[in-house]
CSV table of C-alpha atoms and ligand atoms in Angstrom, one decimal:
chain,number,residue,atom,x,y,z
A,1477,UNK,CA,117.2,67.0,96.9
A,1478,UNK,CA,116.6,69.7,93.8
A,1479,UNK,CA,113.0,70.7,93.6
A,1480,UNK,CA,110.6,70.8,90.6
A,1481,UNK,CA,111.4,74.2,89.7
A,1482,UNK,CA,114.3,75.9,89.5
A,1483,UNK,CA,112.4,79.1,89.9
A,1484,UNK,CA,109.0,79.8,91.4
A,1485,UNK,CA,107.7,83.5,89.9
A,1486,UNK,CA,105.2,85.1,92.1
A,1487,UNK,CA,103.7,87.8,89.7
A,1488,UNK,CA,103.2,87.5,85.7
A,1489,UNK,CA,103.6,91.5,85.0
A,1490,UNK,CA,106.5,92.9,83.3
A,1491,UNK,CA,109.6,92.1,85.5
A,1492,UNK,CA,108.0,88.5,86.2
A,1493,UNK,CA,107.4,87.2,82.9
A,1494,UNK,CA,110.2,88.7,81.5
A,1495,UNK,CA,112.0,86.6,84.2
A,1496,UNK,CA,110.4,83.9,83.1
A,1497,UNK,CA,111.3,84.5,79.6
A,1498,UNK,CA,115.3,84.7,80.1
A,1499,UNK,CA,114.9,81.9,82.9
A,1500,UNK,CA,113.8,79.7,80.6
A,1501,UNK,CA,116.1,80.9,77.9
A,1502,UNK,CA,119.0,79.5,80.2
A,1503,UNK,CA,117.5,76.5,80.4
A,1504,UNK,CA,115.9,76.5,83.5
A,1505,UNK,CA,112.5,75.0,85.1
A,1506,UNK,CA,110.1,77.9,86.1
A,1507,UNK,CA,106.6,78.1,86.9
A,1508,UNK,CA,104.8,81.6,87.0
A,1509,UNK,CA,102.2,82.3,89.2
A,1510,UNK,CA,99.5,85.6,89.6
A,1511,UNK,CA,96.4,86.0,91.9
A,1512,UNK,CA,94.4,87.5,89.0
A,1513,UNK,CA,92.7,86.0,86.6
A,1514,UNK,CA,94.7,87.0,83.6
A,1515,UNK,CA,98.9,87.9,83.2
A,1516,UNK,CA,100.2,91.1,81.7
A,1517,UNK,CA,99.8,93.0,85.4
A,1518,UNK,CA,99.0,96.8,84.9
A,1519,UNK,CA,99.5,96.8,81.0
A,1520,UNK,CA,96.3,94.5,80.9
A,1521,UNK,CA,93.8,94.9,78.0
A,1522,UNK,CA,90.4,94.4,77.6
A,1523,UNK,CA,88.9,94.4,74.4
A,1524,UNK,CA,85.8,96.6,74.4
A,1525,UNK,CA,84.1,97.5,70.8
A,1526,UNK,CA,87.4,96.6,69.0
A,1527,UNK,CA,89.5,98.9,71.4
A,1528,UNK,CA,92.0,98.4,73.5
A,1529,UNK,CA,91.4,99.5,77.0
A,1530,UNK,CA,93.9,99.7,78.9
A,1531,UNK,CA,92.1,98.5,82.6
A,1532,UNK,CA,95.2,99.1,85.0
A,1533,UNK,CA,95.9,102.5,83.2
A,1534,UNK,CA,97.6,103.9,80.1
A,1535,UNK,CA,100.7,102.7,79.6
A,1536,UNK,CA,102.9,104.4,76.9
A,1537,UNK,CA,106.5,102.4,76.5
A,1538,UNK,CA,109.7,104.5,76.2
A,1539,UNK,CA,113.1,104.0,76.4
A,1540,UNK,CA,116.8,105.2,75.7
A,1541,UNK,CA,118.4,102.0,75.9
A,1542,UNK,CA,118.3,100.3,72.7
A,1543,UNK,CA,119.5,96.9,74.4
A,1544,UNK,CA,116.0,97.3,76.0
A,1545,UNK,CA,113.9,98.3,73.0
A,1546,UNK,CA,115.1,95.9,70.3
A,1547,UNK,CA,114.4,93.4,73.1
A,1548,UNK,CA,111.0,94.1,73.3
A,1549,UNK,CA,110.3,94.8,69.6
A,1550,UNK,CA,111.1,90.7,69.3
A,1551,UNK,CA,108.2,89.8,70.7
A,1552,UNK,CA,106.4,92.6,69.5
A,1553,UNK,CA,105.9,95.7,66.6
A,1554,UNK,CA,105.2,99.0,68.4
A,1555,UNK,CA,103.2,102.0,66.3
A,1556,UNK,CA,104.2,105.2,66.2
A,1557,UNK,CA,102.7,106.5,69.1
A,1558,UNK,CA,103.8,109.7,70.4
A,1559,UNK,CA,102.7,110.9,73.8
A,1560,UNK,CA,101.6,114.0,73.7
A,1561,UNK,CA,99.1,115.1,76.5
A,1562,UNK,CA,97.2,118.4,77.0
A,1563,UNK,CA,96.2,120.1,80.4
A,1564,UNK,CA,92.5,121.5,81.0
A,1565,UNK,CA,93.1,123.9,83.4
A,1566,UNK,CA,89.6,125.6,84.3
A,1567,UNK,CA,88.5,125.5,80.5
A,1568,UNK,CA,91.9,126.6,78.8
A,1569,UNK,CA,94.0,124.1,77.1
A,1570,UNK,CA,97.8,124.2,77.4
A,1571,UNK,CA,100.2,121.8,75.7
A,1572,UNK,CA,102.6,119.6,77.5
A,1573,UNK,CA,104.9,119.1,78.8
A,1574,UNK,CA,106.1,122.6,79.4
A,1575,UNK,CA,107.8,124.0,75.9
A,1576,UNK,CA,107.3,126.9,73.7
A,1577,UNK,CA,103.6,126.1,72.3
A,1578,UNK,CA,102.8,126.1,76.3
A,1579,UNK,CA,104.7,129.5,76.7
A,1580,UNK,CA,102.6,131.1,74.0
A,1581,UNK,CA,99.6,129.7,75.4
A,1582,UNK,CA,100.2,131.5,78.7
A,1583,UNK,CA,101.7,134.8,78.2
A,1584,UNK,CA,101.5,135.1,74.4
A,1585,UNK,CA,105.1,135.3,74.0
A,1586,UNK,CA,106.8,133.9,70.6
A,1587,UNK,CA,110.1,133.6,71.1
A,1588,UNK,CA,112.6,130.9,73.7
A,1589,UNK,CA,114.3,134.6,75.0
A,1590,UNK,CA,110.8,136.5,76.2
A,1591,UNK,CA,110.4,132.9,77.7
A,1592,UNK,CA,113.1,132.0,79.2
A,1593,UNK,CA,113.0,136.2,81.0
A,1594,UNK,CA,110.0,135.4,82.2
A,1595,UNK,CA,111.0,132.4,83.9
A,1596,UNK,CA,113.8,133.6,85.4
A,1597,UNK,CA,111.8,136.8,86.4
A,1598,UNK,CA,109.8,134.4,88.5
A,1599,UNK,CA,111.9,132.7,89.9
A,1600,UNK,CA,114.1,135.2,91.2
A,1601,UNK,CA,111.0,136.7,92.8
A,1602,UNK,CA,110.4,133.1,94.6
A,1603,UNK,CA,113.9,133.7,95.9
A,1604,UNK,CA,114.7,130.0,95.8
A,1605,UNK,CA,118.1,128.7,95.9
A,1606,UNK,CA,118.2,125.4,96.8
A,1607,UNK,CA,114.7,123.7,96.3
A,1608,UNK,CA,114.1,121.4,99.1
A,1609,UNK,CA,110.7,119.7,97.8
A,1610,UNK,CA,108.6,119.7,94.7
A,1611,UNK,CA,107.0,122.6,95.2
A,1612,UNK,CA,110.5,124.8,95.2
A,1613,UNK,CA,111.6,122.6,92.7
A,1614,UNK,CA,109.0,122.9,90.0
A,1615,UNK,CA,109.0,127.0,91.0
A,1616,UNK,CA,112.8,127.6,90.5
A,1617,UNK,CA,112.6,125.2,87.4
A,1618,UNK,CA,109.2,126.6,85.4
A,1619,UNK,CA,108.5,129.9,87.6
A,1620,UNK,CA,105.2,130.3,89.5
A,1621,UNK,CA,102.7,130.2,86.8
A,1622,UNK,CA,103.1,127.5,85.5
A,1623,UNK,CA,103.6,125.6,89.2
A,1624,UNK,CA,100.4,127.1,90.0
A,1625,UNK,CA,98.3,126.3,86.1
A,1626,UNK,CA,99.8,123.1,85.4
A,1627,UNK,CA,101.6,122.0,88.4
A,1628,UNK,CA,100.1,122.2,91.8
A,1629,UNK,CA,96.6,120.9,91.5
A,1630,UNK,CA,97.5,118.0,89.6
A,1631,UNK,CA,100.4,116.8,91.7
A,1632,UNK,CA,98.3,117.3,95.1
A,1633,UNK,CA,95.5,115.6,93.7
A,1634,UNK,CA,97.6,112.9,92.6
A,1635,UNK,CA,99.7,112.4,95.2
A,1636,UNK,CA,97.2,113.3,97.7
A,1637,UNK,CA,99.8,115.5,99.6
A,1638,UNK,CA,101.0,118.9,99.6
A,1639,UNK,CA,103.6,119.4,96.9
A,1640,UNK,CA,105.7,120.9,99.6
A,1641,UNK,CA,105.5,117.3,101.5
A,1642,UNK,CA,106.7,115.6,98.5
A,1643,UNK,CA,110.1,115.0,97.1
A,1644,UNK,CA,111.8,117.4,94.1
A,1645,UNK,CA,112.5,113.6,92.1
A,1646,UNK,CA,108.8,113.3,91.6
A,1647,UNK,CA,108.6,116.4,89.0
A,1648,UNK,CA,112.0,116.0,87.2
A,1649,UNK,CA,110.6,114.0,85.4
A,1650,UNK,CA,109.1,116.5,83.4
A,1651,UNK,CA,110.8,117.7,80.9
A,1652,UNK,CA,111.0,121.7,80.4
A,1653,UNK,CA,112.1,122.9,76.5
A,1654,UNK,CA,112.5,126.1,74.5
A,1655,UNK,CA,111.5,125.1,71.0
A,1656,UNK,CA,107.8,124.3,69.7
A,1657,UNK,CA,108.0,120.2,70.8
A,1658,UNK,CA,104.8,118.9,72.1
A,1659,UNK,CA,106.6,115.2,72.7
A,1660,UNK,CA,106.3,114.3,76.3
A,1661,UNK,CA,109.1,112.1,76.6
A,1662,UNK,CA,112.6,113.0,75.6
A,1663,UNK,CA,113.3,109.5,75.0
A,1664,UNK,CA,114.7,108.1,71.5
A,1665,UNK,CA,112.2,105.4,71.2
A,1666,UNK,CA,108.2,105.2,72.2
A,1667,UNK,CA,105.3,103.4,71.4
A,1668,UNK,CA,102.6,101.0,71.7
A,1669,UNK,CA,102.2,97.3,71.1
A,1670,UNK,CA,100.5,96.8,68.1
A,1671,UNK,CA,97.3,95.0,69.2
A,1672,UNK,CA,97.7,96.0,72.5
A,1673,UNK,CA,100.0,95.0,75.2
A,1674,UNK,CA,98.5,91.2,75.6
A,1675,UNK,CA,100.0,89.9,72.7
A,1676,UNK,CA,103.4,91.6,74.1
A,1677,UNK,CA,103.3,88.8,77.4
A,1678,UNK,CA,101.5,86.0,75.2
A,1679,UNK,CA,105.2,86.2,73.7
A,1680,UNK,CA,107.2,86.6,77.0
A,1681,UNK,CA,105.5,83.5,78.3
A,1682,UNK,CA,105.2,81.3,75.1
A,1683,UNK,CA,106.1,78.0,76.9
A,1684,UNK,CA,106.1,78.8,80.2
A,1685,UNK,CA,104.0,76.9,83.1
A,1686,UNK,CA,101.5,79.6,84.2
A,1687,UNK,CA,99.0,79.4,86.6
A,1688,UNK,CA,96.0,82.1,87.2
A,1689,UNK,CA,94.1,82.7,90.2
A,1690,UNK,CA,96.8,81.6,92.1
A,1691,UNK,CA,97.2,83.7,95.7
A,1692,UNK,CA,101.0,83.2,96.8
A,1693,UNK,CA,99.9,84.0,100.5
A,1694,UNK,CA,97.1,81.8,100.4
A,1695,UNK,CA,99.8,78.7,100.1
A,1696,UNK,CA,102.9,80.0,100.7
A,1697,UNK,CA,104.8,77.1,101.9
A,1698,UNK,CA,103.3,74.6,99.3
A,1699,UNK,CA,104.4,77.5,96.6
A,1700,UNK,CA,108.1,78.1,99.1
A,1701,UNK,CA,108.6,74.1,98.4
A,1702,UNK,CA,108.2,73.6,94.9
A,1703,UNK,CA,111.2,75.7,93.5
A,1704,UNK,CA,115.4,76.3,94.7
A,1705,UNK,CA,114.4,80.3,94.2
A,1706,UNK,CA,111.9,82.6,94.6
A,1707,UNK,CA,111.1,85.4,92.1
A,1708,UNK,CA,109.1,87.7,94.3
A,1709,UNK,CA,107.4,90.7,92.1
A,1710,UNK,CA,104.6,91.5,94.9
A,1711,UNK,CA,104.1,94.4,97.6
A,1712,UNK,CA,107.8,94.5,99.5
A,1713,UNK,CA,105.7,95.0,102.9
A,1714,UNK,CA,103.2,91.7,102.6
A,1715,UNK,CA,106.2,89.2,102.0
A,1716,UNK,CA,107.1,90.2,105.5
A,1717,UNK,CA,103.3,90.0,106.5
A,1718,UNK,CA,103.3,93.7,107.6
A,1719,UNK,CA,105.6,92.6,110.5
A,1720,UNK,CA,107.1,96.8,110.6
A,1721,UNK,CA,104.3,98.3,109.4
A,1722,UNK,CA,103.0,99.5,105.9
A,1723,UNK,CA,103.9,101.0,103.2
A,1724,UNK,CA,101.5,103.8,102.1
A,1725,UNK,CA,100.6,103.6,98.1
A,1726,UNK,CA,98.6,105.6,95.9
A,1727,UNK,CA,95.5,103.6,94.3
A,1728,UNK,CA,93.5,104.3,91.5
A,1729,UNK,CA,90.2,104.2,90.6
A,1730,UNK,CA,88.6,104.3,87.2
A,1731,UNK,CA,85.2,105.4,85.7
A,1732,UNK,CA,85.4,103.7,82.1
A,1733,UNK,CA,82.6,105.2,79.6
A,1734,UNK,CA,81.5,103.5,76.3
A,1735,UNK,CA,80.1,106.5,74.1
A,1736,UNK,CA,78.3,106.4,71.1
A,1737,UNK,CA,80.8,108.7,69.1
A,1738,UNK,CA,84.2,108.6,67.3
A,1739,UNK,CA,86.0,111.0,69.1
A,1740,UNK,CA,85.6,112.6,72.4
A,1741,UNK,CA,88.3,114.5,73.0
A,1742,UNK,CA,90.7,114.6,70.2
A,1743,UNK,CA,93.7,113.1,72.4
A,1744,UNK,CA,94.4,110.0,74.5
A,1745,UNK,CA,95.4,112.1,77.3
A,1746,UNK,CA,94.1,115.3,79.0
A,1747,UNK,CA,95.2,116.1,82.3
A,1748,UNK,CA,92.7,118.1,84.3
A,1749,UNK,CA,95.5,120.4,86.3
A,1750,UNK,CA,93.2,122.3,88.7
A,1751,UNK,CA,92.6,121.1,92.3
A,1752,UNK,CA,88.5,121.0,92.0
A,1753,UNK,CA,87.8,118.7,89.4
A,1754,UNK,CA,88.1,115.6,91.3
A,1755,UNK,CA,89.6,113.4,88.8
A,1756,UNK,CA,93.4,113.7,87.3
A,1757,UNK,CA,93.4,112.7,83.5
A,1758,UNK,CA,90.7,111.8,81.0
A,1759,UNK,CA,92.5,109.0,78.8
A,1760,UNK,CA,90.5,108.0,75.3
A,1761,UNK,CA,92.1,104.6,74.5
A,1762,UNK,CA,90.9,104.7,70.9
A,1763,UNK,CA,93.6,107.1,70.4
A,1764,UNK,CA,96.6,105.2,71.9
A,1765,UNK,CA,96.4,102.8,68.2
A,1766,UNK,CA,94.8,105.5,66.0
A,1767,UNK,CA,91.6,103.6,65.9
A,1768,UNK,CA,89.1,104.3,63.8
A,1769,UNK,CA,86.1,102.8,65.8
A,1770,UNK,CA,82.7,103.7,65.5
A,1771,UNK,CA,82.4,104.0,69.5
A,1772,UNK,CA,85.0,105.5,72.0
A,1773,UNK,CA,85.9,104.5,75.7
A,1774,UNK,CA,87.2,106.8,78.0
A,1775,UNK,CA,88.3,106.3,81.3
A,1776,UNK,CA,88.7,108.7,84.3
A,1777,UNK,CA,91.4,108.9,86.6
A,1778,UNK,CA,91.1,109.1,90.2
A,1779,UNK,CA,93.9,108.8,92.6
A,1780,UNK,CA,93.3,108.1,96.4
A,1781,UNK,CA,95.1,106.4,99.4
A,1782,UNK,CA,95.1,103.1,99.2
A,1783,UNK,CA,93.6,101.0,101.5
A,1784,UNK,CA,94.4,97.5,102.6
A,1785,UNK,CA,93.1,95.5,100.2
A,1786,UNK,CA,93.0,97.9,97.3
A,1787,UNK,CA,95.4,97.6,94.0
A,1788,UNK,CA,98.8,99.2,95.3
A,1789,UNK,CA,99.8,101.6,92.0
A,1790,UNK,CA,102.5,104.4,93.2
A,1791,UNK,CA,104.6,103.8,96.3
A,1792,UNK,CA,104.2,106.8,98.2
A,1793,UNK,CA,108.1,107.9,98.0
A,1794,UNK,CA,107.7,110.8,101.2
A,1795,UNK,CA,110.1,110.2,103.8
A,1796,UNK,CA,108.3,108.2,106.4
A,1797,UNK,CA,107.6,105.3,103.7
A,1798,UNK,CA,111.4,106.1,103.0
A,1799,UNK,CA,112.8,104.6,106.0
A,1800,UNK,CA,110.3,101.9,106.4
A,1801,UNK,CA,111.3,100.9,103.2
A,1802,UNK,CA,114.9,101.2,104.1
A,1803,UNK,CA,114.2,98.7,106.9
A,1804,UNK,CA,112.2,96.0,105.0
A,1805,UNK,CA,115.2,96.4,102.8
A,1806,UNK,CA,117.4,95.2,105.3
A,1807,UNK,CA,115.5,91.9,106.0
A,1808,UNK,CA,115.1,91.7,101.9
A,1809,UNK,CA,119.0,92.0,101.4
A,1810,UNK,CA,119.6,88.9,104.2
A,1811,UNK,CA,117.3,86.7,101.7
A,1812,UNK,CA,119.5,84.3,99.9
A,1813,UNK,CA,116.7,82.5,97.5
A,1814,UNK,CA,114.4,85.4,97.0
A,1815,UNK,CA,114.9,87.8,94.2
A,1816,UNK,CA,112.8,91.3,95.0
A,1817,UNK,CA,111.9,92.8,91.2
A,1818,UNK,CA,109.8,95.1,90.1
A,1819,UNK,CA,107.7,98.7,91.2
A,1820,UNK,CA,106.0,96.7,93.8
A,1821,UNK,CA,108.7,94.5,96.0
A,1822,UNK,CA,111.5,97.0,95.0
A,1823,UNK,CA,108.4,100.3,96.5
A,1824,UNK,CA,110.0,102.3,93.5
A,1825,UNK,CA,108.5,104.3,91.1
A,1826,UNK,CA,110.4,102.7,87.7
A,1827,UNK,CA,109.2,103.4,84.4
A,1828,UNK,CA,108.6,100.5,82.2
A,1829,UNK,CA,112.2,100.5,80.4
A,1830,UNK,CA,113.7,100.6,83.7
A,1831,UNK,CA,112.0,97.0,84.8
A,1832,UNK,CA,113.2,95.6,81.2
A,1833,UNK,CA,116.7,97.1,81.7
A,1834,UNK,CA,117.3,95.3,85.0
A,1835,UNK,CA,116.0,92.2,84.3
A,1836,UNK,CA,118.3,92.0,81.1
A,1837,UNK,CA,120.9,93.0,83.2
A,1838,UNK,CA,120.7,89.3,85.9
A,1839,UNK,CA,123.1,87.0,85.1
A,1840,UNK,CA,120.8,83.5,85.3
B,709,UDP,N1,102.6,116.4,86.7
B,709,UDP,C1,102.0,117.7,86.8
B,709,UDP,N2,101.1,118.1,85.9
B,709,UDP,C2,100.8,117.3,84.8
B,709,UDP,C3,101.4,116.1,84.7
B,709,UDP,C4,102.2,115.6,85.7
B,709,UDP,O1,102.4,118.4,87.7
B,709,UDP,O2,99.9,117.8,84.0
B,709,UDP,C5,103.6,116.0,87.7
B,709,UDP,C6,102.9,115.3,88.9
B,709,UDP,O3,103.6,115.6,90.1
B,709,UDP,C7,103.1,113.8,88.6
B,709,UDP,C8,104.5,113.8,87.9
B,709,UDP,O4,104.5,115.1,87.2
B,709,UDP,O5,103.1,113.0,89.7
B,709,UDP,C9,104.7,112.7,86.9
B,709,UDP,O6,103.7,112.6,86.0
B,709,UDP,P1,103.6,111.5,84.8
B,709,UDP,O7,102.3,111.8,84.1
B,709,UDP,O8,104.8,111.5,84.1
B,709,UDP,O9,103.5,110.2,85.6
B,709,UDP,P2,102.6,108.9,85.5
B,709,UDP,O10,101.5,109.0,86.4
B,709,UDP,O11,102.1,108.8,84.1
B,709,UDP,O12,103.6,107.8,85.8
């Protein structure tokens, strides 16, 4: 006998509601289900003083694929947002990510040559070939001072591991350019939701049966009965109730500040690079939508362990969690109504775009 839903979706962040959205597109029955309160996952924003705060930390969307952003700009207009953080490294600024305005800053240099010498002076001296973690691959990439200013504190703090315990994928990320480009992201397309990510979802999920405050594990088999398929979006570990062991993730934890002024730091993102200042970033929200508020909220960044029961935000991608993950993926594969989507039940660290990208990319 069919059931009352063709799919059940455990999770109404990103990969779940846009699920939901081309479930329902194909005409098929789906309820959507979260344990919080609210949908939208880590792009969540609460409203404070007319600004937009984002409460499960920034969020800047980016993309090459323009499948993936002319899908999202239907539900949705995007500003003109360009990510463009700064590092406070013991009192000096430096721009980033690393280009020729960062160069100057550190050895006063003026042209991509005397940088690029530099560099390669340095990493010569390092006398790496072939770099085997982050640490030898930011060093044979950027050269030593700028591992050491821009590099090193920030990724231990945030990672809570030494950089030479930590994979070389984690920092290509970042891109490295000789001309005067202060755009983080080398992507053709970036922005923010206009109004904030919530109205972004309101869109995905126009239609669709949602329920809040509604704990998958707390009812799993009345939740496993009501639908043919399972859209799982949650931690890849708990489905399995732990049964190998977990995976480790980094948490965050956030000091949010409402101050009585316009502008606090002139940028919605300052990393703070060295190893004693115990947070990561300082993000001012205000500055995400160019607002114009009398007041500003800032938020700090702390990244720790994560502990049983706190909010899993990075999996931890060091090679113990690795093969754990490997195994889990083996039971996870053998699942014939379950589909495993998203940073969480895929323990991957995908960018935003990525998430759209592959959910356009199921054939429902
Ligand atoms: N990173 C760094 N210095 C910085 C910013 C980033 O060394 O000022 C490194 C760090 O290892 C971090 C990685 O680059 O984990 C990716 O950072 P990004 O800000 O792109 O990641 P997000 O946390 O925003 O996903």
């Amino acid at each position: 006998m069919s059931k009352q839903y063709d799919y059940l979706i455990v999770g109404a962040g990103l990969y779940g509601s846009i699920f939901a959205y081309k479930a329902k597109q194909a005409g098929k029955k789906v309820l959507i289900i979260d344990k919080r309160s609210q949908f939208g996952g880590n792009l969540y924003c609460e409203k404070v003083e007319g600004i937009n705060v984002h409460k499960y930390g920034a969020h800047i969307f980016h993309t090459s694929e323009k499948e993936v952003w002319d899908f999202v700009n239907l539900f949705t207009e995007f500003n003109r947002y360009t990510n463009s953080p700064i590092a406070n490294y013991k009192g000096k600024l430096y721009n980033l990510p690393f280009n020729m305005n960062t160069f100057h800053q550190l050895w006063g240099i003026k042209t991509p040559d005397e940088a690029k010498a530099i560099i390669e002076k340095q990493r010569v001296e390092s006398g790496i070939t072939n770099p085997k973690n982050l640490e030898e691959q930011a060093i044979s990439l950027v050269g030593s001072d700028i591992y050491e200013i821009l590099i090193k504190g920030y990724t231990e703090k945030q990672w809570g591991r030494k950089a030479t315990e930590l994979p070389a994928f984690i920092i290509k990320r970042l891109p490295v350019r000789f001309i005067f480009d202060n755009n983080y992201f080398d992507d053709k397309y970036q922005g923010i939701p206009i109004g904030g990510y919530n109205g972004l979802f309101e869109n995905f999920l126009n239609g669709i049966e949602l329920k809040c405050n509604a704990d998958f594990f707390t009812d799993r088999y009345y939740f496993e009965s009501l639908a043919d398929k399972i859209v799982y979006t949650g931690k890849l570990d708990e489905f399995y109730n732990y049964k190998l062991g977990r995976l480790e993730y980094r948490t965050l934890r956030f000091e949010n500040e409402l101050l009585d002024m316009p502008n606090y730091q002139g940028n919605a993102v300052i990393n703070y690079t060295d190893l004693k200042t115990p947070y990561t970033r300082i993000i001012e929200h205000k500055h995400f939508e160019f607002g114009t508020q009398a007041k500003t909220v800032i938020t700090k960044e702390f990244s720790l362990e994560a502990k049983d029961d706190s909010e899993p935000y990075y999996p931890v991608n060091d090679k113990v969690n690795e093969q754990l993950m490997q195994q889990y993926k083996q039971m996870s594969a053998k699942e014939k109504n379950v589909i495993f989507g998203g940073r969480l039940a895929e323990y991957k660290y995908f960018n935003m775009d990525q998430i759209v990208y592959n959910v356009l990319k199921l054939n429902l």
